[in-house]
């Protein structure tokens, strides 16, 4: 099994870490507050998990997940990620990240920004368009008829193949959207963004949050086509 490094261990990072440990992977967790702040999560995850600095997590990971607020993407360590596959979960929220002109004018995309920051890494966009609570809820073993798919985009086929293999072990199929430049098609405020995985009606839970529903590759493809149609209008 692989070692998964996590730069950022919040809602998405911790959800991925839990699935990774359950699948038999080792995880190295990090965040901006330091390893001591992750002691509770490490204790929960057990002996396959340890806390480290972002640079150490980058160095240790066979595949590294970057799941920090987009405004902090330039703090991601470059040198230890050279030659590695990097999964980018980012979305752009100007109210949180500040305005980024090249995203505002749509001359690039979030994952292309990270790829430019990591020129010798192989960035693959994934996990950005699913609500973090739905990650463990929708994970299913290979062959399960209720298995969901996740969209991926990247410029290197070998990197996408590695991410596809990892997703399979975590409980998801992969739907290849194409190069990183196509990642806009499942970014925030597109039809393929989080609502694709929401039940259409609230679940009746205390918080009124809709439950998770399965989304196949064909479902994702349909929503991606809608995104393109809206942009072309």
Short mmCIF file of C-alpha atoms in Angstrom, two decimals:
data_model
loop_
_atom_site.label_atom_id
_atom_site.label_comp_id
_atom_site.label_asym_id
_atom_site.label_seq_id
_atom_site.Cartn_x
_atom_site.Cartn_y
_atom_site.Cartn_z
CA UNK A 1 0.00 0.00 0.00
CA UNK A 2 0.98 3.64 -0.42
CA UNK A 3 1.79 6.44 1.96
CA UNK A 4 -0.55 9.39 1.52
CA UNK A 5 0.75 12.79 2.58
CA UNK A 6 -1.79 15.45 3.48
CA UNK A 7 -0.99 19.14 3.39
CA UNK A 8 -4.05 20.37 5.22
CA UNK A 9 -6.03 18.09 7.50
CA UNK A 10 -9.37 19.82 7.86
CA UNK A 11 -12.75 18.47 6.80
CA UNK A 12 -11.71 17.08 3.40
CA UNK A 13 -8.23 16.01 4.46
CA UNK A 14 -9.44 14.13 7.53
CA UNK A 15 -12.19 12.41 5.52
CA UNK A 16 -9.65 11.22 2.95
CA UNK A 17 -7.27 10.15 5.73
CA UNK A 18 -9.95 8.00 7.38
CA UNK A 19 -10.72 6.21 4.11
CA UNK A 20 -7.02 5.79 3.36
CA UNK A 21 -6.27 4.16 6.72
CA UNK A 22 -9.31 1.90 6.37
CA UNK A 23 -7.97 0.82 2.96
CA UNK A 24 -4.58 -0.07 4.45
CA UNK A 25 -2.60 3.01 3.45
CA UNK A 26 -0.31 4.95 5.77
CA UNK A 27 -1.06 8.65 6.18
CA UNK A 28 1.14 11.56 7.19
CA UNK A 29 -0.98 14.51 8.28
CA UNK A 30 0.00 18.16 8.45
CA UNK A 31 -1.52 21.60 8.83
CA UNK A 32 -0.42 25.18 9.42
CA UNK A 33 -0.84 24.87 13.20
CA UNK A 34 1.77 22.16 13.65
CA UNK A 35 1.86 18.43 14.46
CA UNK A 36 0.70 18.80 18.07
CA UNK A 37 -2.66 20.15 16.89
CA UNK A 38 -3.30 16.83 15.10
CA UNK A 39 -2.77 14.54 18.09
CA UNK A 40 -6.47 13.76 18.48
CA UNK A 41 -6.95 12.84 14.82
CA UNK A 42 -3.78 10.73 14.83
CA UNK A 43 -4.98 8.88 17.92
CA UNK A 44 -8.33 8.23 16.26
CA UNK A 45 -6.71 6.93 13.07
CA UNK A 46 -4.29 4.62 14.87
CA UNK A 47 -0.82 3.31 14.08
CA UNK A 48 -1.00 3.93 10.33
CA UNK A 49 -1.16 7.69 10.92
CA UNK A 50 1.34 10.24 12.14
CA UNK A 51 1.55 14.02 12.25
CA UNK A 52 4.30 16.08 10.66
CA UNK A 53 5.07 19.45 9.11
CA UNK A 54 3.81 20.18 5.59
CA UNK A 55 7.33 19.69 4.20
CA UNK A 56 7.65 16.35 5.98
CA UNK A 57 4.23 15.20 4.76
CA UNK A 58 5.22 16.20 1.23
CA UNK A 59 8.47 14.28 1.51
CA UNK A 60 6.85 11.15 2.96
CA UNK A 61 3.90 10.83 0.61
CA UNK A 62 3.88 8.62 -2.46
CA UNK A 63 0.84 10.69 -3.40
CA UNK A 64 0.23 14.02 -1.65
CA UNK A 65 -3.15 15.68 -1.14
CA UNK A 66 -3.13 19.48 -1.02
CA UNK A 67 -6.24 20.62 0.77
CA UNK A 68 -5.47 24.09 2.09
CA UNK A 69 -7.50 27.25 1.42
CA UNK A 70 -6.69 28.44 -2.08
CA UNK A 71 -5.35 31.73 -0.78
CA UNK A 72 -2.54 29.77 0.89
CA UNK A 73 -1.52 27.72 -2.15
CA UNK A 74 1.85 29.48 -2.45
CA UNK A 75 2.80 28.15 1.00
CA UNK A 76 2.77 24.57 -0.31
CA UNK A 77 6.37 23.30 -0.25
CA UNK A 78 7.85 22.93 -3.72
CA UNK A 79 11.09 21.00 -3.39
CA UNK A 80 9.79 17.86 -1.61
CA UNK A 81 6.97 17.55 -4.15
CA UNK A 82 9.20 17.46 -7.23
CA UNK A 83 8.30 14.47 -9.41
CA UNK A 84 5.30 13.53 -7.25
CA UNK A 85 1.59 13.18 -7.95
CA UNK A 86 -0.33 15.90 -6.12
CA UNK A 87 -4.10 15.81 -5.66
CA UNK A 88 -5.60 19.30 -5.51
CA UNK A 89 -8.96 19.68 -3.74
CA UNK A 90 -9.14 23.48 -3.96
CA UNK A 91 -12.01 25.76 -4.83
CA UNK A 92 -11.98 29.53 -5.19
CA UNK A 93 -13.93 31.54 -2.63
CA UNK A 94 -13.01 35.24 -3.05
CA UNK A 95 -14.60 36.11 0.28
CA UNK A 96 -12.16 33.73 1.95
CA UNK A 97 -9.17 33.72 -0.40
CA UNK A 98 -9.18 37.34 -1.55
CA UNK A 99 -9.58 38.24 -5.19
CA UNK A 100 -7.21 36.45 -7.57
CA UNK A 101 -7.28 38.38 -10.89
CA UNK A 102 -6.42 35.43 -13.16
CA UNK A 103 -9.31 33.46 -11.70
CA UNK A 104 -11.69 36.41 -11.82
CA UNK A 105 -11.01 36.89 -15.53
CA UNK A 106 -11.03 33.10 -16.11
CA UNK A 107 -7.63 33.11 -17.77
CA UNK A 108 -6.65 30.10 -15.66
CA UNK A 109 -8.12 27.67 -13.14
CA UNK A 110 -7.44 26.85 -9.51
CA UNK A 111 -5.51 23.65 -10.21
CA UNK A 112 -3.48 25.32 -12.97
CA UNK A 113 -2.40 27.90 -10.38
CA UNK A 114 -1.15 25.11 -8.13
CA UNK A 115 0.52 23.38 -11.08
CA UNK A 116 2.35 26.62 -11.91
CA UNK A 117 3.52 26.81 -8.29
CA UNK A 118 4.67 23.16 -8.49
CA UNK A 119 6.16 23.04 -12.01
CA UNK A 120 7.90 19.69 -11.54
CA UNK A 121 4.96 17.95 -9.85
CA UNK A 122 1.96 16.29 -11.49
CA UNK A 123 -1.23 17.91 -10.27
CA UNK A 124 -4.57 16.12 -10.52
CA UNK A 125 -7.79 17.87 -9.52
CA UNK A 126 -10.10 15.71 -7.38
CA UNK A 127 -12.37 15.80 -4.31
CA UNK A 128 -13.18 19.49 -4.86
CA UNK A 129 -16.80 18.99 -5.91
CA UNK A 130 -18.11 16.72 -3.17
CA UNK A 131 -19.31 17.72 0.31
CA UNK A 132 -16.85 16.39 2.88
CA UNK A 133 -19.51 14.44 4.81
CA UNK A 134 -20.44 12.62 1.60
CA UNK A 135 -16.91 11.30 1.06
CA UNK A 136 -17.17 8.51 3.67
CA UNK A 137 -20.92 8.10 3.16
CA UNK A 138 -20.63 7.32 -0.55
CA UNK A 139 -17.46 5.20 -0.52
CA UNK A 140 -18.17 1.64 -1.71
CA UNK A 141 -16.03 -1.41 -2.55
CA UNK A 142 -15.09 -2.10 -6.15
CA UNK A 143 -17.96 -3.75 -7.99
CA UNK A 144 -20.66 -2.46 -5.63
CA UNK A 145 -23.68 -1.43 -7.75
CA UNK A 146 -24.11 1.69 -5.61
CA UNK A 147 -20.57 2.96 -6.14
CA UNK A 148 -20.12 6.62 -7.05
CA UNK A 149 -17.57 8.29 -9.30
CA UNK A 150 -15.44 11.36 -8.76
CA UNK A 151 -14.26 13.72 -11.48
CA UNK A 152 -10.51 14.03 -12.06
CA UNK A 153 -8.50 16.29 -14.37
CA UNK A 154 -4.78 16.44 -15.03
CA UNK A 155 -2.17 16.96 -17.71
CA UNK A 156 -0.25 13.71 -17.16
CA UNK A 157 -1.92 10.40 -17.96
CA UNK A 158 0.33 8.44 -15.59
CA UNK A 159 -0.59 10.77 -12.73
CA UNK A 160 -4.29 10.36 -13.45
CA UNK A 161 -3.83 6.59 -13.55
CA UNK A 162 -2.17 6.71 -10.11
CA UNK A 163 -5.03 8.79 -8.72
CA UNK A 164 -7.58 6.46 -10.30
CA UNK A 165 -5.93 3.53 -8.52
CA UNK A 166 -5.97 5.41 -5.22
CA UNK A 167 -9.61 6.39 -5.63
CA UNK A 168 -10.48 2.77 -6.35
CA UNK A 169 -8.91 1.72 -3.07
CA UNK A 170 -10.79 4.48 -1.23
CA UNK A 171 -14.14 3.43 -2.64
CA UNK A 172 -14.76 5.50 -5.78
CA UNK A 173 -14.56 5.21 -9.54
CA UNK A 174 -12.83 8.01 -11.46
CA UNK A 175 -14.32 9.98 -14.33
CA UNK A 176 -11.56 11.56 -16.42
CA UNK A 177 -12.54 15.07 -17.48
CA UNK A 178 -9.33 15.72 -19.41
CA UNK A 179 -6.50 18.23 -18.82
CA UNK A 180 -6.32 20.60 -15.86
CA UNK A 181 -7.72 23.41 -18.00
CA UNK A 182 -11.03 21.51 -18.06
CA UNK A 183 -11.24 21.52 -14.27
CA UNK A 184 -13.44 24.63 -14.40
CA UNK A 185 -16.27 22.36 -15.49
CA UNK A 186 -16.70 21.01 -11.96
CA UNK A 187 -15.61 23.98 -9.91
CA UNK A 188 -17.80 26.03 -7.58
CA UNK A 189 -21.13 27.23 -9.02
CA UNK A 190 -21.26 24.68 -11.84
CA UNK A 191 -23.85 21.89 -12.24
CA UNK A 192 -21.24 19.24 -11.37
CA UNK A 193 -20.34 20.93 -8.10
CA UNK A 194 -21.44 19.47 -4.73
CA UNK A 195 -25.20 19.30 -5.36
CA UNK A 196 -24.60 16.42 -7.77
CA UNK A 197 -24.10 14.23 -4.69
CA UNK A 198 -26.98 15.64 -2.64
CA UNK A 199 -30.37 14.01 -2.31
CA UNK A 200 -32.93 16.39 -3.80
CA UNK A 201 -34.81 16.69 -0.50
CA UNK A 202 -33.57 17.23 3.08
CA UNK A 203 -32.91 13.97 4.89
CA UNK A 204 -34.90 14.87 8.00
CA UNK A 205 -31.71 15.06 10.03
CA UNK A 206 -31.41 17.55 12.86
CA UNK A 207 -29.45 19.99 10.72
CA UNK A 208 -31.80 19.63 7.76
CA UNK A 209 -28.88 18.75 5.48
CA UNK A 210 -29.79 16.65 2.44
CA UNK A 211 -28.32 13.16 2.46
CA UNK A 212 -25.87 11.76 -0.06
CA UNK A 213 -26.85 10.15 -3.33
CA UNK A 214 -24.87 8.10 -5.79
CA UNK A 215 -23.41 9.86 -8.84
CA UNK A 216 -22.01 7.79 -11.68
CA UNK A 217 -19.57 8.76 -14.40
CA UNK A 218 -22.51 9.26 -16.73
CA UNK A 219 -24.14 11.61 -14.22
CA UNK A 220 -20.94 13.62 -14.00
CA UNK A 221 -20.58 13.69 -17.79
CA UNK A 222 -24.10 15.07 -18.17
CA UNK A 223 -23.44 17.87 -15.69
CA UNK A 224 -20.09 18.71 -17.29
CA UNK A 225 -21.83 19.14 -20.62
CA UNK A 226 -24.31 21.52 -19.00
CA UNK A 227 -21.45 23.60 -17.62
CA UNK A 228 -19.94 23.92 -21.09
CA UNK A 229 -23.32 24.78 -22.60
CA UNK A 230 -23.87 27.57 -20.03
CA UNK A 231 -20.40 29.04 -20.68
CA UNK A 232 -20.93 28.97 -24.45
CA UNK A 233 -24.26 30.80 -24.22
#
